[in-house]
Each structure stands twice: as C-alpha cells, then as structure tokens.
Amino acid sequence: MPWELTIWILSVLLCMVLLTQRWWEPKLAKQGARLGGGGSWRWYLLGYPVALVRVPLTWRKVCRVLDLDIPRRPRYSMMNRDTMVAGTAVRGLPPRLGLPRVTRFGFVVRVHLHPGQTPAAFIAASDALVHAWRVHQVRVTSPRRGMVDVVATGYDPLARVESWPTLPTPRLLAATLGKADDGSYWTVDLRTSPHWLVTGATQSGKSTLLAAWLTELGSQRVILVGIDLKGGMELGLYEARLAALATDREEARRLLTALVTELMGRMATCRAAGARSIWDLPEGARPDPVVLVVDEVAELFLVGSLAGRKEVVECATLLLRVAQLGAALGVHMILAGQRFGSDLGPGATAIRAQLGGRICHRVNDEQTAVMTLGDLAPDAVTVAQSITEDEKGVAVTALDGQWMRVRSRLVTPDELRTHANLTTHHVTAPFLDRIPDGSGDRD
Ligand SMILES: Nc1ncnc2c1ncn2[C@@H]1O[C@H](COP(=O)(O)OP(=O)(O)O)[C@@H](O)[C@H]1O
Ligand SMILES: [Mg+2]
C-alpha cells in the first residue's frame, strides 16, 4: 500500500540522518576500549524503525504496569452518599520520554524523572523493558540528576564467535581481549587496573581468555611468568615465551619468592631515585614489567598433608605480598579459577581484595558470581548467572563499580603454541637467575 511505502521510506531516511549523529552514542563503561566494527544493517533498517514506533507506543502501558508513573492528581477523597471514599486517580502520568536515538547495536532513550522518582525503580524494571520492547538487553544509567538513560541493545553482538590475529598494542601492558556488548573492542590496561581475577565453571572459557591475554602481552616487552598446577596443561602451550612456568607447588613457591625478592629490589631502586613507581623512573633505568598468570588458582590452596599446609600458607602470603607491592612496581597478576572464596583459606579473601579487576564467566552457583562481582557491581551478578552453557567465552567484567558483558577472542591451542614460538626470547628476566638451582622452571 502506498502509505506503508511512504512510512518505510521516511523511516529509512530518518535512520540515515540519525546514523550520522555520532555524539548520540552512549558513553558506556569501556575500560579504555577503542571503538571498532560497525553496526548491522538489519538493525538500522528493520530493528530500529520498529523500536522507534514501539517504544513511545508502549511507554504509557509499561509505566502503569511497572509502577513507573505518578498519580495525575493528588489522592482525593469524596463523599458517596453517607460514605467517605478516598483513592488515587486511575490514569497515571508517566515520566517524559525522549526520542529513541539509534546506536550501532540498539538505541538509547532518555527519561525525565518526576520529582520524587529515583533511577532505582527503572533499574529494577530493566528486565520487564527487555520483554516489552523485544530487545536483547536493557541497561539503565543516570547521566544527570533527574534523568535516566535507558540503553537497549537490539541484538547480542557477542553471539558470534570471533577470532582475529593480535592487534597492534595501544600501549604497554594494554591488551585487547575481545568484544564488548556495545560492539566496541574490549581492552584491559594493567597499568590502570593492575590485578585481575577470572572465575567461571569448567569449560566456560577461562583458559581461552588467558590465552588471548597472553598472546597480546607476549608481543610486548613484558616478562611473562606462569603457574599452572594442573600439570602445566594450559600454560604449557605458551611455555616457549614464558620466562618461568611452575607446575607444582614447590616450584610455585620458589617462583613467588623470586618475584618478592625482585619487588624488594625494585622498591630500593625507586626509593634511591625518589620515584613513587617504576613509571616515574627514566626509561633506561626502568625494569621491564612482569605479569604473573595463574591458571586453576585453587590448586595452589588445596592441601593434603600438614607439610602441604605450611607450603600453602607460604604461597598465599607470597601472593598477597606480590599483589600489595606489585601495582606500583610493575608486577601484575591475573588469577583464574573456578572459584576463589574464603573456603580456600584465610589468605584467599585478602588476596581477592587486592584484585580490583574481575571477570566472571558462566557459573554453576550464585555464590561464585556474588564472590566475583558482588562487592564491585551487585547488579552484574544476575547478568553473570544468565550466561548459558552455549555462550562459551562470554563473561561479565567489573571494574570501579561499572560492568559490561564481554566475549573473549577465540585463541586455539595451536595458535597459542605458534605465537609462543614466534615471540620467544622477546625479553629476558635476569631476576629469575636467582631462583635456587633445581627449580627446573627457568626457560
Ligand atoms: N571466546 C570464545 N569463543 C568461542 N569458543 C570459546 C571461547 N572461549 C572458550 N571457547 C570454547 O570453550 C571451550 C572451553 O574453554 P576453556 O577456555 O578451556 O574453558 P575453562 O578453562 O574455563 O575450562 C574451548 O574448547 C573453546 O573452544
Ligand atoms: Mg581451563
């Protein structure tokens, strides 16, 4: 019918105009992400025009059902024969809704709150809005007092498995690990967030994420050391590039001791030079940064004997010292495990408190999600729990109270091994020469 065609053409034209409005892109938590990739034409031509009509049309009803509107008139009372009737007008007044503005993967719509309303009610309504607007995900942020931005994602940009060769380094210690759910690259910079905890059930994608991280850091002038107490099955693939790999607890203890000794040396250097961190030292005098990667961290804490318990306490104390001192002295750590809670021992909670960056893959129990994200971003816990078994590599990451859904780049064991062989001898670690003889963990 001609009028349908007219509406269609107008919608397409409107989309074209909106597409050019880059400043409308919502500023989500990006952890330093660079924008990458484009949106889908299906979304621009089909999804967005439908949302443009659906959102304003459903707004009044949605607000009434979700209790987001306010009474049009104050509570009233009236006489009905001999009876006094008190009540609230049925028709409510919904908060003013702006025009849904297109983004590459969805839209963002601004809501002007009525006096007395808070963003909390809208955050709680996110799930209902997903169904009402038939979008993939809704997040609510409050950019200014009295306003909320409802950021909807039309479809899941993380549904596709992605794999690409390592990207040029944005800066030393920064690594592009995958994609975020707003379509941007997911980049983590260890200089701004020095230590990370990665959790998730078996087969959820932890080791693949570590592989992506290692291949990014492996191309840089960074000393990489690993602890993999599951016989080195995962990190062993990258052994050619690692300066040291510990595969049992005794080796781990020796490696951690060497790291703490190195930290003491770096501290003395900084003190002598009047520097507060190694980054304040002149370039020639600055030691290379070290990244310690631990896979299946719980193995480090499991004890079978009394002698083993002493070793565990020693390892936990050394890990804690590395975490506490390492940030300013260029020694970073990434710990991955199925869980990392107080049940592993008293040291685990203290170490976790030092790990400011968190990544939570699919979990089997609520407790692990709470333990990983609960203290930093409580509303991310349910999102982490909703990751399904098919979504391998999908995770929720939290940093500084902000969170986002991400998916790591797929790095196969072959790619990891090849990359290690290509980048071997990239950087030397003189301090590891001081590991006592017989450690067997030197490259
Ligand atoms: N980002 C990803 N995209 C696609 N597949 C992935 C991704 N991450 C992991 N996988 C798949 O999931 C499987 C398990 O991953 P893995 O990293 O070994 O999990 P975990 O270390 O948590 O047990 C791997 O075989 C891998 O192919
Ligand atoms: Mg693993």
Coordinates of C-alpha atoms and ligand atoms in Angstrom, one line a residue:
M1 CA 0.0 0.0 0.0
P2 CA 1.3 3.5 -0.8
W3 CA 1.1 4.8 2.7
E4 CA 3.1 1.9 4.0
L5 CA 5.7 2.6 1.4
T6 CA 5.8 6.2 2.5
I7 CA 6.3 5.4 6.1
W8 CA 9.0 2.9 5.1
I9 CA 10.9 5.5 3.1
L10 CA 10.6 8.1 5.8
S11 CA 11.9 5.6 8.4
V12 CA 14.9 4.8 6.2
L13 CA 15.6 8.5 5.7
L14 CA 15.3 9.2 9.4
C15 CA 17.7 6.3 10.1
M16 CA 20.2 7.8 7.6
V17 CA 20.0 11.2 9.4
L18 CA 20.3 9.6 12.8
L19 CA 23.3 7.4 11.7
T20 CA 25.4 10.5 11.2
Q21 CA 24.8 11.6 14.8
R22 CA 27.8 10.0 16.4
W23 CA 27.5 12.1 19.5
W24 CA 24.4 10.2 20.4
E25 CA 26.4 7.1 21.1
P26 CA 26.0 6.3 24.8
K27 CA 29.2 6.5 26.9
L28 CA 29.2 3.1 28.4
A29 CA 31.9 1.8 30.7
K30 CA 34.6 0.9 28.2
Q31 CA 37.7 0.3 30.3
G32 CA 39.6 2.2 27.7
A33 CA 38.1 0.4 24.8
R34 CA 38.6 1.7 21.3
L35 CA 35.6 1.8 19.1
G36 CA 35.7 -0.9 16.4
G37 CA 33.4 -2.5 13.9
G38 CA 30.1 -1.3 12.5
G39 CA 26.6 -1.9 13.4
S40 CA 24.3 -4.3 11.5
W41 CA 22.3 -3.0 8.5
R42 CA 19.5 -5.3 9.6
W43 CA 19.3 -3.3 12.8
Y44 CA 19.4 0.1 11.1
L45 CA 16.8 -0.8 8.5
L46 CA 14.4 -3.1 10.4
G47 CA 15.1 -3.3 14.2
Y48 CA 15.5 0.4 14.9
P49 CA 12.4 1.7 12.9
V50 CA 10.3 -0.8 14.7
A51 CA 11.7 0.3 18.1
L52 CA 11.1 3.9 17.1
V53 CA 7.4 3.2 16.9
R54 CA 7.1 0.5 19.6
V55 CA 8.8 2.3 22.5
P56 CA 6.7 5.5 22.5
L57 CA 3.5 3.4 21.8
T58 CA 4.1 1.1 24.8
W59 CA 5.5 3.6 27.2
R60 CA 2.3 4.6 29.0
K61 CA 1.2 1.0 29.5
V62 CA 4.7 -0.1 30.5
C63 CA 4.8 2.6 33.1
R64 CA 1.4 1.7 34.5
V65 CA 2.2 -2.0 34.8
L66 CA 5.7 -1.4 36.3
D67 CA 4.5 1.4 38.6
L68 CA 6.8 4.0 37.0
D69 CA 4.1 6.6 36.6
I70 CA 2.8 9.0 39.2
P71 CA -0.9 9.8 40.0
R72 CA -2.2 12.6 37.7
R73 CA -3.9 14.3 40.7
P74 CA -3.2 14.1 44.4
R75 CA -5.0 11.5 46.4
Y76 CA -8.6 12.5 46.6
S77 CA -11.5 11.9 48.9
M78 CA -15.2 12.4 48.2
M79 CA -18.5 11.7 49.7
N80 CA -20.6 8.9 48.2
R81 CA -24.0 9.2 50.0
D82 CA -23.0 8.6 53.6
T83 CA -19.6 7.2 52.9
M84 CA -16.3 8.9 52.5
V85 CA -14.3 7.4 49.6
A86 CA -10.6 8.0 49.4
G87 CA -8.4 7.0 46.5
T88 CA -5.9 7.7 43.7
A89 CA -6.8 8.7 40.2
V90 CA -6.6 5.6 37.9
R91 CA -4.8 7.3 35.0
G92 CA -1.2 7.9 35.9
L93 CA 1.3 10.4 34.5
P94 CA 4.3 8.6 33.0
P95 CA 7.7 10.3 33.1
R96 CA 8.5 12.2 29.9
L97 CA 10.2 10.0 27.3
G98 CA 12.7 11.4 24.7
L99 CA 13.1 10.1 21.2
P100 CA 14.9 6.7 21.0
R101 CA 18.2 7.6 19.4
V102 CA 20.0 4.9 17.3
T103 CA 23.3 3.4 18.3
R104 CA 25.2 0.7 16.4
F105 CA 23.6 -2.2 18.2
G106 CA 20.4 -0.7 19.7
F107 CA 19.1 2.6 20.9
V108 CA 19.2 4.9 23.9
V109 CA 16.2 6.8 25.2
R110 CA 16.2 9.5 27.8
V111 CA 13.6 9.6 30.6
H112 CA 13.0 12.7 32.6
L113 CA 12.0 11.7 36.1
H114 CA 9.2 13.2 38.1
P115 CA 10.2 14.8 41.4
G116 CA 10.4 12.0 43.9
Q117 CA 11.4 9.3 41.5
T118 CA 14.8 7.7 41.6
P119 CA 16.7 5.6 39.0
A120 CA 16.4 2.5 41.2
A121 CA 12.9 1.9 40.0
F122 CA 14.0 2.0 36.4
I123 CA 17.0 -0.3 37.1
A124 CA 14.6 -2.8 38.7
A125 CA 12.3 -2.5 35.6
S126 CA 15.1 -3.3 33.1
D127 CA 14.1 -6.9 32.7
A128 CA 10.5 -6.1 32.0
L129 CA 11.6 -3.5 29.4
V130 CA 13.5 -6.2 27.6
H131 CA 10.3 -8.1 27.1
A132 CA 8.1 -5.1 26.4
W133 CA 10.4 -3.7 23.7
R134 CA 11.6 -7.2 22.5
V135 CA 15.2 -6.3 22.7
H136 CA 18.2 -8.3 23.8
Q137 CA 19.3 -6.3 26.8
V138 CA 18.4 -3.1 28.7
R139 CA 20.7 -1.2 31.0
V140 CA 19.7 1.9 32.9
T141 CA 22.2 4.6 33.7
S142 CA 21.8 8.1 35.2
P143 CA 23.9 10.6 33.4
R144 CA 22.5 13.6 35.3
R145 CA 20.3 14.2 38.3
G146 CA 16.6 13.8 37.4
M147 CA 17.3 11.8 34.2
V148 CA 17.9 8.2 33.3
D149 CA 19.2 6.9 30.0
V150 CA 17.7 3.5 29.1
V151 CA 20.3 1.9 26.9
A152 CA 18.8 -1.0 24.9
T153 CA 20.8 -3.5 22.8
G154 CA 18.7 -4.7 19.8
Y155 CA 20.6 -8.0 19.4
D156 CA 23.5 -9.6 21.0
P157 CA 26.8 -8.5 19.4
L158 CA 28.5 -11.3 21.4
A159 CA 26.6 -14.1 19.8
R160 CA 29.2 -14.6 17.1
V161 CA 32.4 -16.4 17.8
E162 CA 35.3 -14.1 16.9
S163 CA 38.8 -14.8 16.2
W164 CA 41.4 -12.5 14.8
P165 CA 45.2 -12.1 15.0
T166 CA 46.7 -9.9 17.8
L167 CA 46.1 -6.2 17.3
P168 CA 48.8 -3.5 17.4
T169 CA 49.4 -2.6 21.0
P170 CA 47.6 0.5 22.1
R171 CA 50.2 0.9 24.9
L172 CA 52.5 -1.2 27.0
L173 CA 50.5 -3.6 29.2
A174 CA 47.2 -2.9 27.5
A175 CA 45.6 -5.9 25.8
T176 CA 42.6 -6.2 23.5
L177 CA 40.9 -9.3 24.7
G178 CA 37.7 -9.5 22.7
K179 CA 34.5 -7.5 22.1
A180 CA 32.1 -5.8 24.5
D181 CA 28.3 -5.9 24.2
D182 CA 28.2 -2.4 22.8
G183 CA 30.2 -3.6 19.8
S184 CA 33.5 -2.0 20.9
Y185 CA 36.7 -3.8 21.4
W186 CA 37.3 -4.9 25.0
T187 CA 40.6 -3.6 26.1
V188 CA 42.2 -4.1 29.6
D189 CA 45.1 -1.9 30.6
L190 CA 47.1 -3.4 33.5
R191 CA 48.6 0.0 34.3
T192 CA 45.2 1.4 35.3
S193 CA 43.9 -1.9 36.8
P194 CA 46.9 -3.9 37.9
H195 CA 45.5 -7.2 39.2
W196 CA 42.6 -9.3 37.9
L197 CA 40.5 -12.3 39.0
V198 CA 38.9 -14.5 36.4
T199 CA 36.3 -17.1 37.5
G200 CA 33.9 -19.5 35.8
A201 CA 32.8 -23.1 35.7
T202 CA 34.8 -25.7 33.8
Q203 CA 34.6 -25.2 30.1
S204 CA 33.3 -21.7 30.4
G205 CA 36.3 -20.1 28.7
K206 CA 38.8 -19.1 31.4
S207 CA 41.9 -20.6 29.8
T208 CA 40.9 -19.3 26.4
L209 CA 40.7 -15.8 27.8
L210 CA 44.2 -16.3 29.4
A211 CA 45.4 -17.4 26.0
A212 CA 44.1 -14.2 24.4
W213 CA 45.6 -12.1 27.1
L214 CA 49.0 -13.9 26.8
T215 CA 49.2 -13.5 23.1
E216 CA 48.5 -9.8 23.4
L217 CA 51.1 -9.3 26.2
G218 CA 53.5 -11.8 24.5
S219 CA 54.1 -9.3 21.6
Q220 CA 55.1 -6.6 24.1
R221 CA 58.3 -6.0 26.1
V222 CA 56.7 -7.8 29.2
I223 CA 58.2 -10.6 31.3
L224 CA 55.6 -13.3 31.5
V225 CA 55.6 -15.9 34.2
G226 CA 53.0 -18.7 34.8
I227 CA 51.8 -21.0 37.5
D228 CA 49.7 -23.9 36.3
L229 CA 49.3 -26.6 38.9
K230 CA 47.2 -28.8 36.6
G231 CA 50.5 -30.2 35.3
G232 CA 51.0 -27.2 33.1
M233 CA 48.4 -28.5 30.6
E234 CA 47.1 -25.0 29.7
L235 CA 50.0 -22.6 30.2
G236 CA 52.5 -25.2 29.0
L237 CA 51.3 -24.4 25.5
Y238 CA 52.9 -21.0 25.9
E239 CA 56.0 -22.2 27.7
A240 CA 58.4 -21.1 24.9
R241 CA 57.5 -17.5 25.6
L242 CA 57.2 -17.7 29.4
A243 CA 60.2 -16.7 31.4
A244 CA 59.2 -19.3 34.0
L245 CA 56.4 -21.9 34.4
A246 CA 55.7 -23.5 37.8
T247 CA 53.8 -26.8 37.6
D248 CA 53.9 -27.9 41.2
R249 CA 53.6 -26.1 44.5
E250 CA 57.2 -26.2 45.4
E251 CA 58.1 -24.6 42.0
A252 CA 55.4 -22.0 42.6
R253 CA 56.8 -21.2 46.0
R254 CA 60.2 -20.6 44.5
L255 CA 58.9 -18.5 41.7
L256 CA 56.8 -16.3 44.1
T257 CA 59.9 -15.9 46.4
A258 CA 61.9 -14.7 43.4
L259 CA 59.1 -12.3 42.5
V260 CA 59.0 -10.9 46.0
T261 CA 62.8 -10.5 46.1
E262 CA 62.6 -8.7 42.7
L263 CA 59.9 -6.4 44.2
M264 CA 62.2 -5.5 47.1
G265 CA 65.0 -4.7 44.6
R266 CA 62.6 -2.5 42.6
M267 CA 61.4 -0.8 45.7
A268 CA 65.0 0.1 46.7
T269 CA 65.7 1.4 43.1
C270 CA 62.6 3.6 43.3
R271 CA 63.5 4.9 46.7
A272 CA 67.0 5.7 45.6
A273 CA 65.7 7.6 42.6
G274 CA 63.0 9.4 44.6
A275 CA 60.3 7.7 42.4
R276 CA 56.9 6.6 43.6
S277 CA 56.6 3.9 40.9
I278 CA 58.7 2.4 38.2
W279 CA 56.9 4.5 35.7
D280 CA 58.5 7.6 37.3
L281 CA 62.0 6.2 36.6
P282 CA 63.9 7.3 33.4
E283 CA 63.3 4.9 30.6
G284 CA 66.8 3.4 30.6
A285 CA 66.6 2.7 34.3
R286 CA 63.1 1.2 34.3
P287 CA 62.8 -2.5 34.8
D288 CA 60.5 -4.5 32.4
P289 CA 57.0 -5.1 33.8
V290 CA 56.2 -8.6 34.9
V291 CA 52.8 -10.3 34.5
L292 CA 52.2 -13.4 36.6
V293 CA 49.4 -15.6 35.2
V294 CA 47.9 -18.3 37.4
D295 CA 45.5 -20.9 35.9
E296 CA 43.4 -23.0 38.3
V297 CA 44.4 -20.9 41.3
A298 CA 42.5 -23.1 43.7
E299 CA 45.1 -25.9 43.2
L300 CA 47.6 -23.6 44.9
F301 CA 45.5 -23.7 48.1
L302 CA 44.5 -27.4 48.2
V303 CA 46.3 -29.3 50.9
G304 CA 46.6 -33.0 51.6
S305 CA 49.1 -33.0 54.5
L306 CA 50.4 -30.9 57.4
A307 CA 53.6 -30.2 55.5
G308 CA 51.5 -29.2 52.5
R309 CA 49.6 -26.8 54.7
K310 CA 52.8 -24.9 55.6
E311 CA 53.6 -24.6 51.9
V312 CA 50.1 -23.3 51.1
V313 CA 50.3 -20.6 53.8
E314 CA 53.7 -19.6 52.4
C315 CA 52.4 -19.4 48.8
A316 CA 49.3 -17.4 50.0
T317 CA 51.5 -15.0 51.9
L318 CA 53.8 -14.5 48.9
L319 CA 50.9 -14.0 46.5
L320 CA 49.4 -11.4 48.9
R321 CA 52.8 -9.6 49.0
V322 CA 53.1 -9.6 45.2
A323 CA 49.6 -8.2 45.0
Q324 CA 50.1 -5.5 47.6
L325 CA 53.5 -4.3 46.4
G326 CA 53.3 -5.1 42.7
A327 CA 50.9 -2.4 41.3
A328 CA 53.4 0.4 41.6
L329 CA 56.5 -1.7 40.9
G330 CA 55.3 -3.1 37.6
V331 CA 54.4 -6.7 38.8
H332 CA 50.9 -7.6 37.8
M333 CA 48.8 -10.7 38.3
I334 CA 45.9 -12.5 36.6
L335 CA 44.4 -15.3 38.7
A336 CA 42.0 -17.7 37.0
G337 CA 40.0 -20.4 38.8
Q338 CA 36.6 -22.0 39.2
R339 CA 36.1 -20.0 42.4
F340 CA 38.3 -18.0 44.8
G341 CA 36.5 -17.7 48.1
S342 CA 37.2 -17.8 51.8
D343 CA 36.7 -21.6 51.7
L344 CA 40.2 -21.9 50.1
G345 CA 41.7 -20.4 53.3
P346 CA 42.0 -17.1 55.1
G347 CA 44.7 -15.8 52.6
A348 CA 42.3 -16.1 49.6
T349 CA 39.9 -13.3 50.8
A350 CA 42.8 -10.9 51.5
I351 CA 44.3 -11.6 48.0
R352 CA 40.9 -11.2 46.4
A353 CA 40.5 -7.8 47.9
Q354 CA 43.6 -6.7 46.0
L355 CA 42.3 -7.9 42.7
G356 CA 40.4 -4.8 41.5
G357 CA 39.5 -6.2 38.1
R358 CA 37.0 -9.0 37.9
I359 CA 35.8 -11.2 35.1
C360 CA 33.1 -13.8 35.7
H361 CA 32.2 -16.4 33.1
R362 CA 29.3 -18.9 33.3
V363 CA 29.0 -20.1 36.9
N364 CA 27.3 -23.2 38.4
D365 CA 26.3 -21.4 41.6
E366 CA 25.2 -18.0 42.6
Q367 CA 27.9 -17.8 45.3
T368 CA 30.7 -17.7 42.7
A369 CA 29.1 -14.8 40.8
V370 CA 28.5 -13.0 44.1
M371 CA 32.0 -13.6 45.2
T372 CA 33.5 -12.3 41.9
L373 CA 31.2 -9.4 41.2
G374 CA 29.0 -8.8 44.3
D375 CA 31.3 -6.4 46.1
L376 CA 32.1 -4.3 42.9
A377 CA 28.8 -4.3 40.9
P378 CA 25.9 -6.1 42.6
D379 CA 23.5 -5.7 39.7
A380 CA 26.0 -7.6 37.4
V381 CA 25.5 -10.8 39.5
T382 CA 22.2 -11.8 37.8
V383 CA 23.6 -11.0 34.4
A384 CA 26.6 -13.3 35.0
Q385 CA 24.1 -16.0 36.2
S386 CA 22.2 -15.7 33.0
I387 CA 25.2 -16.8 30.8
T388 CA 24.2 -20.1 29.2
E389 CA 26.4 -23.1 28.5
D390 CA 26.4 -22.3 24.8
E391 CA 27.9 -18.9 25.4
K392 CA 31.5 -20.1 25.8
G393 CA 33.9 -17.2 26.4
V394 CA 31.1 -14.8 27.3
A395 CA 31.7 -13.1 30.7
V396 CA 30.8 -10.1 32.8
T397 CA 33.6 -7.9 33.7
A398 CA 33.5 -5.3 36.5
L399 CA 35.9 -2.5 37.3
D400 CA 35.5 0.5 39.5
G401 CA 31.8 -0.2 40.1
Q402 CA 31.0 -0.4 36.4
W403 CA 30.3 -3.6 34.5
M404 CA 29.8 -4.8 31.0
R405 CA 29.2 -8.1 29.1
V406 CA 32.2 -9.2 27.0
R407 CA 33.3 -12.1 24.9
S408 CA 37.0 -13.1 24.5
R409 CA 38.6 -13.7 21.2
L410 CA 38.9 -17.4 20.4
V411 CA 42.5 -18.4 20.5
T412 CA 43.1 -22.1 19.7
P413 CA 45.8 -24.2 21.4
D414 CA 47.7 -24.3 18.1
E415 CA 47.6 -20.5 17.7
L416 CA 48.9 -20.2 21.3
R417 CA 51.8 -22.5 20.7
T418 CA 52.7 -20.8 17.3
H419 CA 52.5 -17.4 18.9
A420 CA 54.8 -18.5 21.7
N421 CA 57.4 -19.8 19.3
L422 CA 57.3 -16.6 17.2
T423 CA 57.8 -14.3 20.2
T424 CA 60.2 -16.4 22.2
H425 CA 63.3 -14.6 23.6
H426 CA 61.4 -11.3 23.3
V427 CA 62.5 -10.2 26.7
T428 CA 64.9 -11.6 29.4
A429 CA 64.2 -11.8 33.1
P430 CA 67.6 -11.6 34.9
F431 CA 65.9 -11.8 38.4
L432 CA 64.8 -15.4 37.6
D433 CA 68.5 -16.4 37.5
R434 CA 68.4 -16.1 41.3
I435 CA 65.8 -18.9 41.6
P436 CA 67.7 -21.7 43.5
D437 CA 69.2 -24.5 41.4
G438 CA 67.0 -27.5 40.7
S439 CA 63.8 -25.4 40.3
G440 CA 63.6 -26.6 36.7
D441 CA 61.2 -23.7 36.0
R442 CA 63.6 -21.5 34.1
D443 CA 63.2 -21.1 30.4
Ligands
LIG1 N1 35.6 -16.8 23.3 C1 35.2 -18.0 22.9 N2 34.6 -18.1 21.8 C2 34.2 -19.4 21.3 N3 34.5 -20.5 22.0 C3 35.2 -20.4 23.1 C4 35.6 -19.2 23.7 N4 36.3 -19.4 24.8 C5 36.3 -20.7 25.0 N5 35.6 -21.3 24.0 C6 35.5 -22.8 23.9 O1 35.1 -23.3 25.1 C7 35.9 -24.5 25.4 C8 36.4 -24.4 26.9 O2 37.2 -23.3 27.0 P1 38.3 -23.2 28.2 O3 39.0 -21.9 28.0 O4 39.2 -24.4 28.1 O5 37.4 -23.3 29.5 P2 37.9 -23.4 31.0 O6 39.4 -23.0 31.1 O7 37.0 -22.4 31.7 O8 37.6 -24.8 31.4 C9 37.1 -24.5 24.4 O9 37.1 -25.7 23.8 C10 36.8 -23.4 23.5 O10 36.8 -23.9 22.2
MG2 MG 40.9 -24.1 32.0

